Amino acid sequence: MRKTEKIYMLSHLSSNSKDELIELLKDWVSFVRILTDPEIFRINDGETEAFNLFRIKEAFEQLTPESNLWLKIRAAGGEFQVHISGLTIVERNIFDASIFSAYHKMVENYCDLRMEKNGTYGYIRSLDEYLYNNVERLDKRDFQSQDELEKLPKRYNYNKEIVVDCNLFSGYDIYYKGLCMTSCWKMYYSNLYFQIIPRQIFLEVQQVQTIEELQNDMVKISLYLDPFKWEAEVNQKYQCFFREQIGFDQLVWTNGVGVLRPPLIEFAFIDQAVQTVQYQNDQLQPVEKKKATYFVTRSSDYIRKEYSENRTRGILNVQAYFPWIDHEGKKMMNYRVLNPELTLDEGLSAYEFYIRQYLEIDIMDERYESYIAVLRFYLPDQFLKELPLEPLYEKLYDVTISNLNQEKEVTYFDLDKAKNHLRVAFLSNTQLEAKNLKMAVEEE
């Protein structure tokens, strides 16, 4: 992989007034001038001009609550950009490794102070690492050889072009409720995150370099020592492990089927509260759900400032896998909402992954012996008409398949493997929207 050896900084800042906004912007210009000797600048789509401090400050003074302004500054050592929308600033700075080496402490202090006072989210990372994890278009990944490109995971975009499936990369920037969910060298998390993910989860995350509690409830996490050594195997593991522990991909993904990795944490949202379960082994280290012997449950209501947690040793029961239970009809159910539109294999890998997740389980619960366990896939209508059943059966070569039933509104079949059993059903996602799940565990 061809390297650029640059640092990429991102900050999302919110101000409380125009005066504060302008002060933040002036500080940014001062920061740029300390690091480099600015050469040219451009406002929105206007002409590129020689750097003019007076002209830039004049543009700041003319800002209104309705303003939507882009300002870009270029210098020999880097490129710097702010986007101002109302009282919000998104700041992106890219500069050479030599500048970072010379001003390392000042750069980090600058970022710390801004994030403490006005930050929503932010990070500092290698530009190469950012590009590797976030550039989807194959023709834009000119930093990789053809052999490297061929090994990357692929999917379709909405134009049916083949692109890289960046969802599967640890450093992918994905957004949930306006917040950036990623994993990289240094990251900043404001209290807005803690309304979704309990703060204690960030403070107790394992195998990171440092965790710092800054002012105003800001948490700063560093994964490893050197941002330019992100490709080192151990640093790659830290980056992946952090993302899995925090559970970003359990909250959101953009490829329609998920990351197809077992969860280390799961979420449930009830009213204003979030409930989480973290899975750990006997050494209290995070593990996938099926291997867990300890379970850390947390309940956090950020609005009411209520928080509770409990760590227990035990084994999983059927409700951990099939939370919707009809005791009278002796049925239990879980479901996945998938959209295979962007997959290259019509969702085949996703179907196999989730089926094995709910079939290949080891639980001691008498209900499992006598109840029908059902896994439902809710899909767009077009994928119900041509389900890849034969290829799926081939992938499930070690499973006994029986009782195939194909009706207008549902296709289902039964699976048996050793002492385990599972009914798999495919339904329209419009049925999910129309039904109450608590009443939807009836026989297919």
PDB file of N, CA and C in Angstrom, residues 10-14 88-90 92 119-122 173-182 188-190 192-193 196 251-252:
ATOM      1  N   LEU A  10     -10.381  15.335  12.712  1.00  0.00           N
ATOM      2  CA  LEU A  10     -11.781  15.708  12.514  1.00  0.00           C
ATOM      3  C   LEU A  10     -12.358  16.164  13.844  1.00  0.00           C
ATOM      4  N   SER A  11     -13.059  17.295  13.833  1.00  0.00           N
ATOM      5  CA  SER A  11     -13.737  17.787  15.038  1.00  0.00           C
ATOM      6  C   SER A  11     -15.118  18.300  14.663  1.00  0.00           C
ATOM      7  N   HIS A  12     -16.116  17.886  15.420  1.00  0.00           N
ATOM      8  CA  HIS A  12     -17.470  18.417  15.269  1.00  0.00           C
ATOM      9  C   HIS A  12     -17.755  19.252  16.511  1.00  0.00           C
ATOM     10  N   LEU A  13     -17.959  20.558  16.312  1.00  0.00           N
ATOM     11  CA  LEU A  13     -18.082  21.500  17.423  1.00  0.00           C
ATOM     12  C   LEU A  13     -19.408  22.243  17.361  1.00  0.00           C
ATOM     13  N   SER A  14     -19.969  22.523  18.524  1.00  0.00           N
ATOM     14  CA  SER A  14     -21.206  23.304  18.611  1.00  0.00           C
ATOM     15  C   SER A  14     -20.973  24.510  19.505  1.00  0.00           C
ATOM     16  N   THR A  88     -22.795  25.495  14.161  1.00  0.00           N
ATOM     17  CA  THR A  88     -22.031  24.248  14.184  1.00  0.00           C
ATOM     18  C   THR A  88     -20.828  24.331  13.251  1.00  0.00           C
ATOM     19  N   ILE A  89     -19.713  23.769  13.687  1.00  0.00           N
ATOM     20  CA  ILE A  89     -18.485  23.743  12.892  1.00  0.00           C
ATOM     21  C   ILE A  89     -18.031  22.292  12.732  1.00  0.00           C
ATOM     22  N   VAL A  90     -17.734  21.904  11.497  1.00  0.00           N
ATOM     23  CA  VAL A  90     -17.037  20.636  11.254  1.00  0.00           C
ATOM     24  C   VAL A  90     -15.658  21.000  10.711  1.00  0.00           C
ATOM     25  N   ARG A  92     -11.849  19.885   9.521  1.00  0.00           N
ATOM     26  CA  ARG A  92     -11.024  18.798   8.986  1.00  0.00           C
ATOM     27  C   ARG A  92      -9.633  19.336   8.666  1.00  0.00           C
ATOM     28  N   GLY A 119     -17.020  20.286  21.959  1.00  0.00           N
ATOM     29  CA  GLY A 119     -17.011  19.109  21.105  1.00  0.00           C
ATOM     30  C   GLY A 119     -18.232  18.220  21.196  1.00  0.00           C
ATOM     31  N   THR A 120     -18.603  17.670  20.051  1.00  0.00           N
ATOM     32  CA  THR A 120     -19.593  16.596  19.971  1.00  0.00           C
ATOM     33  C   THR A 120     -18.879  15.279  19.727  1.00  0.00           C
ATOM     34  N   TYR A 121     -18.034  15.239  18.707  1.00  0.00           N
ATOM     35  CA  TYR A 121     -17.175  14.089  18.471  1.00  0.00           C
ATOM     36  C   TYR A 121     -15.940  14.547  17.707  1.00  0.00           C
ATOM     37  N   GLY A 122     -14.903  13.726  17.757  1.00  0.00           N
ATOM     38  CA  GLY A 122     -13.685  14.056  17.036  1.00  0.00           C
ATOM     39  C   GLY A 122     -12.704  12.913  17.081  1.00  0.00           C
ATOM     40  N   ASP A 173     -16.077   4.981   9.223  1.00  0.00           N
ATOM     41  CA  ASP A 173     -16.871   6.031   9.862  1.00  0.00           C
ATOM     42  C   ASP A 173     -18.337   5.828   9.500  1.00  0.00           C
ATOM     43  N   ILE A 174     -19.108   5.390  10.467  1.00  0.00           N
ATOM     44  CA  ILE A 174     -20.537   5.210  10.244  1.00  0.00           C
ATOM     45  C   ILE A 174     -21.262   6.115  11.238  1.00  0.00           C
ATOM     46  N   TYR A 175     -22.406   6.636  10.857  1.00  0.00           N
ATOM     47  CA  TYR A 175     -23.079   7.640  11.679  1.00  0.00           C
ATOM     48  C   TYR A 175     -24.412   7.115  12.197  1.00  0.00           C
ATOM     49  N   TYR A 176     -24.652   7.371  13.464  1.00  0.00           N
ATOM     50  CA  TYR A 176     -25.886   6.931  14.121  1.00  0.00           C
ATOM     51  C   TYR A 176     -26.407   8.095  14.957  1.00  0.00           C
ATOM     52  N   LYS A 177     -27.603   8.553  14.637  1.00  0.00           N
ATOM     53  CA  LYS A 177     -28.214   9.694  15.325  1.00  0.00           C
ATOM     54  C   LYS A 177     -27.280  10.906  15.332  1.00  0.00           C
ATOM     55  N   GLY A 178     -26.601  11.108  14.189  1.00  0.00           N
ATOM     56  CA  GLY A 178     -25.740  12.267  14.031  1.00  0.00           C
ATOM     57  C   GLY A 178     -24.376  12.153  14.671  1.00  0.00           C
ATOM     58  N   LEU A 179     -24.028  10.983  15.218  1.00  0.00           N
ATOM     59  CA  LEU A 179     -22.751  10.796  15.892  1.00  0.00           C
ATOM     60  C   LEU A 179     -21.880   9.828  15.102  1.00  0.00           C
ATOM     61  N   CYS A 180     -20.597  10.114  15.050  1.00  0.00           N
ATOM     62  CA  CYS A 180     -19.658   9.280  14.300  1.00  0.00           C
ATOM     63  C   CYS A 180     -19.262   8.068  15.132  1.00  0.00           C
ATOM     64  N   MET A 181     -19.423   6.887  14.556  1.00  0.00           N
ATOM     65  CA  MET A 181     -19.046   5.636  15.202  1.00  0.00           C
ATOM     66  C   MET A 181     -17.859   5.057  14.434  1.00  0.00           C
ATOM     67  N   THR A 182     -16.687   5.096  15.024  1.00  0.00           N
ATOM     68  CA  THR A 182     -15.504   4.584  14.340  1.00  0.00           C
ATOM     69  C   THR A 182     -14.498   4.086  15.361  1.00  0.00           C
ATOM     70  N   TYR A 188     -12.614  11.072  20.589  1.00  0.00           N
ATOM     71  CA  TYR A 188     -13.266  11.875  21.627  1.00  0.00           C
ATOM     72  C   TYR A 188     -14.760  11.588  21.611  1.00  0.00           C
ATOM     73  N   TYR A 189     -15.315  11.351  22.812  1.00  0.00           N
ATOM     74  CA  TYR A 189     -16.734  11.036  22.934  1.00  0.00           C
ATOM     75  C   TYR A 189     -17.397  11.978  23.927  1.00  0.00           C
ATOM     76  N   SER A 190     -18.370  12.743  23.457  1.00  0.00           N
ATOM     77  CA  SER A 190     -19.107  13.671  24.318  1.00  0.00           C
ATOM     78  C   SER A 190     -20.248  12.943  25.018  1.00  0.00           C
ATOM     79  N   LEU A 192     -23.255  13.162  24.531  1.00  0.00           N
ATOM     80  CA  LEU A 192     -24.332  12.740  23.629  1.00  0.00           C
ATOM     81  C   LEU A 192     -24.244  11.246  23.330  1.00  0.00           C
ATOM     82  N   TYR A 193     -23.035  10.708  23.303  1.00  0.00           N
ATOM     83  CA  TYR A 193     -22.871   9.271  23.073  1.00  0.00           C
ATOM     84  C   TYR A 193     -23.475   8.456  24.216  1.00  0.00           C
ATOM     85  N   ILE A 196     -26.798   6.805  24.263  1.00  0.00           N
ATOM     86  CA  ILE A 196     -26.962   5.604  23.443  1.00  0.00           C
ATOM     87  C   ILE A 196     -26.163   4.435  24.013  1.00  0.00           C
ATOM     88  N   LEU A 251     -25.474  -1.415  16.459  1.00  0.00           N
ATOM     89  CA  LEU A 251     -26.415  -0.300  16.371  1.00  0.00           C
ATOM     90  C   LEU A 251     -26.790   0.030  14.935  1.00  0.00           C
ATOM     91  N   VAL A 252     -25.830  -0.062  14.023  1.00  0.00           N
ATOM     92  CA  VAL A 252     -26.080   0.429  12.671  1.00  0.00           C
ATOM     93  C   VAL A 252     -25.088  -0.183  11.693  1.00  0.00           C
TER      94      VAL A 252
END
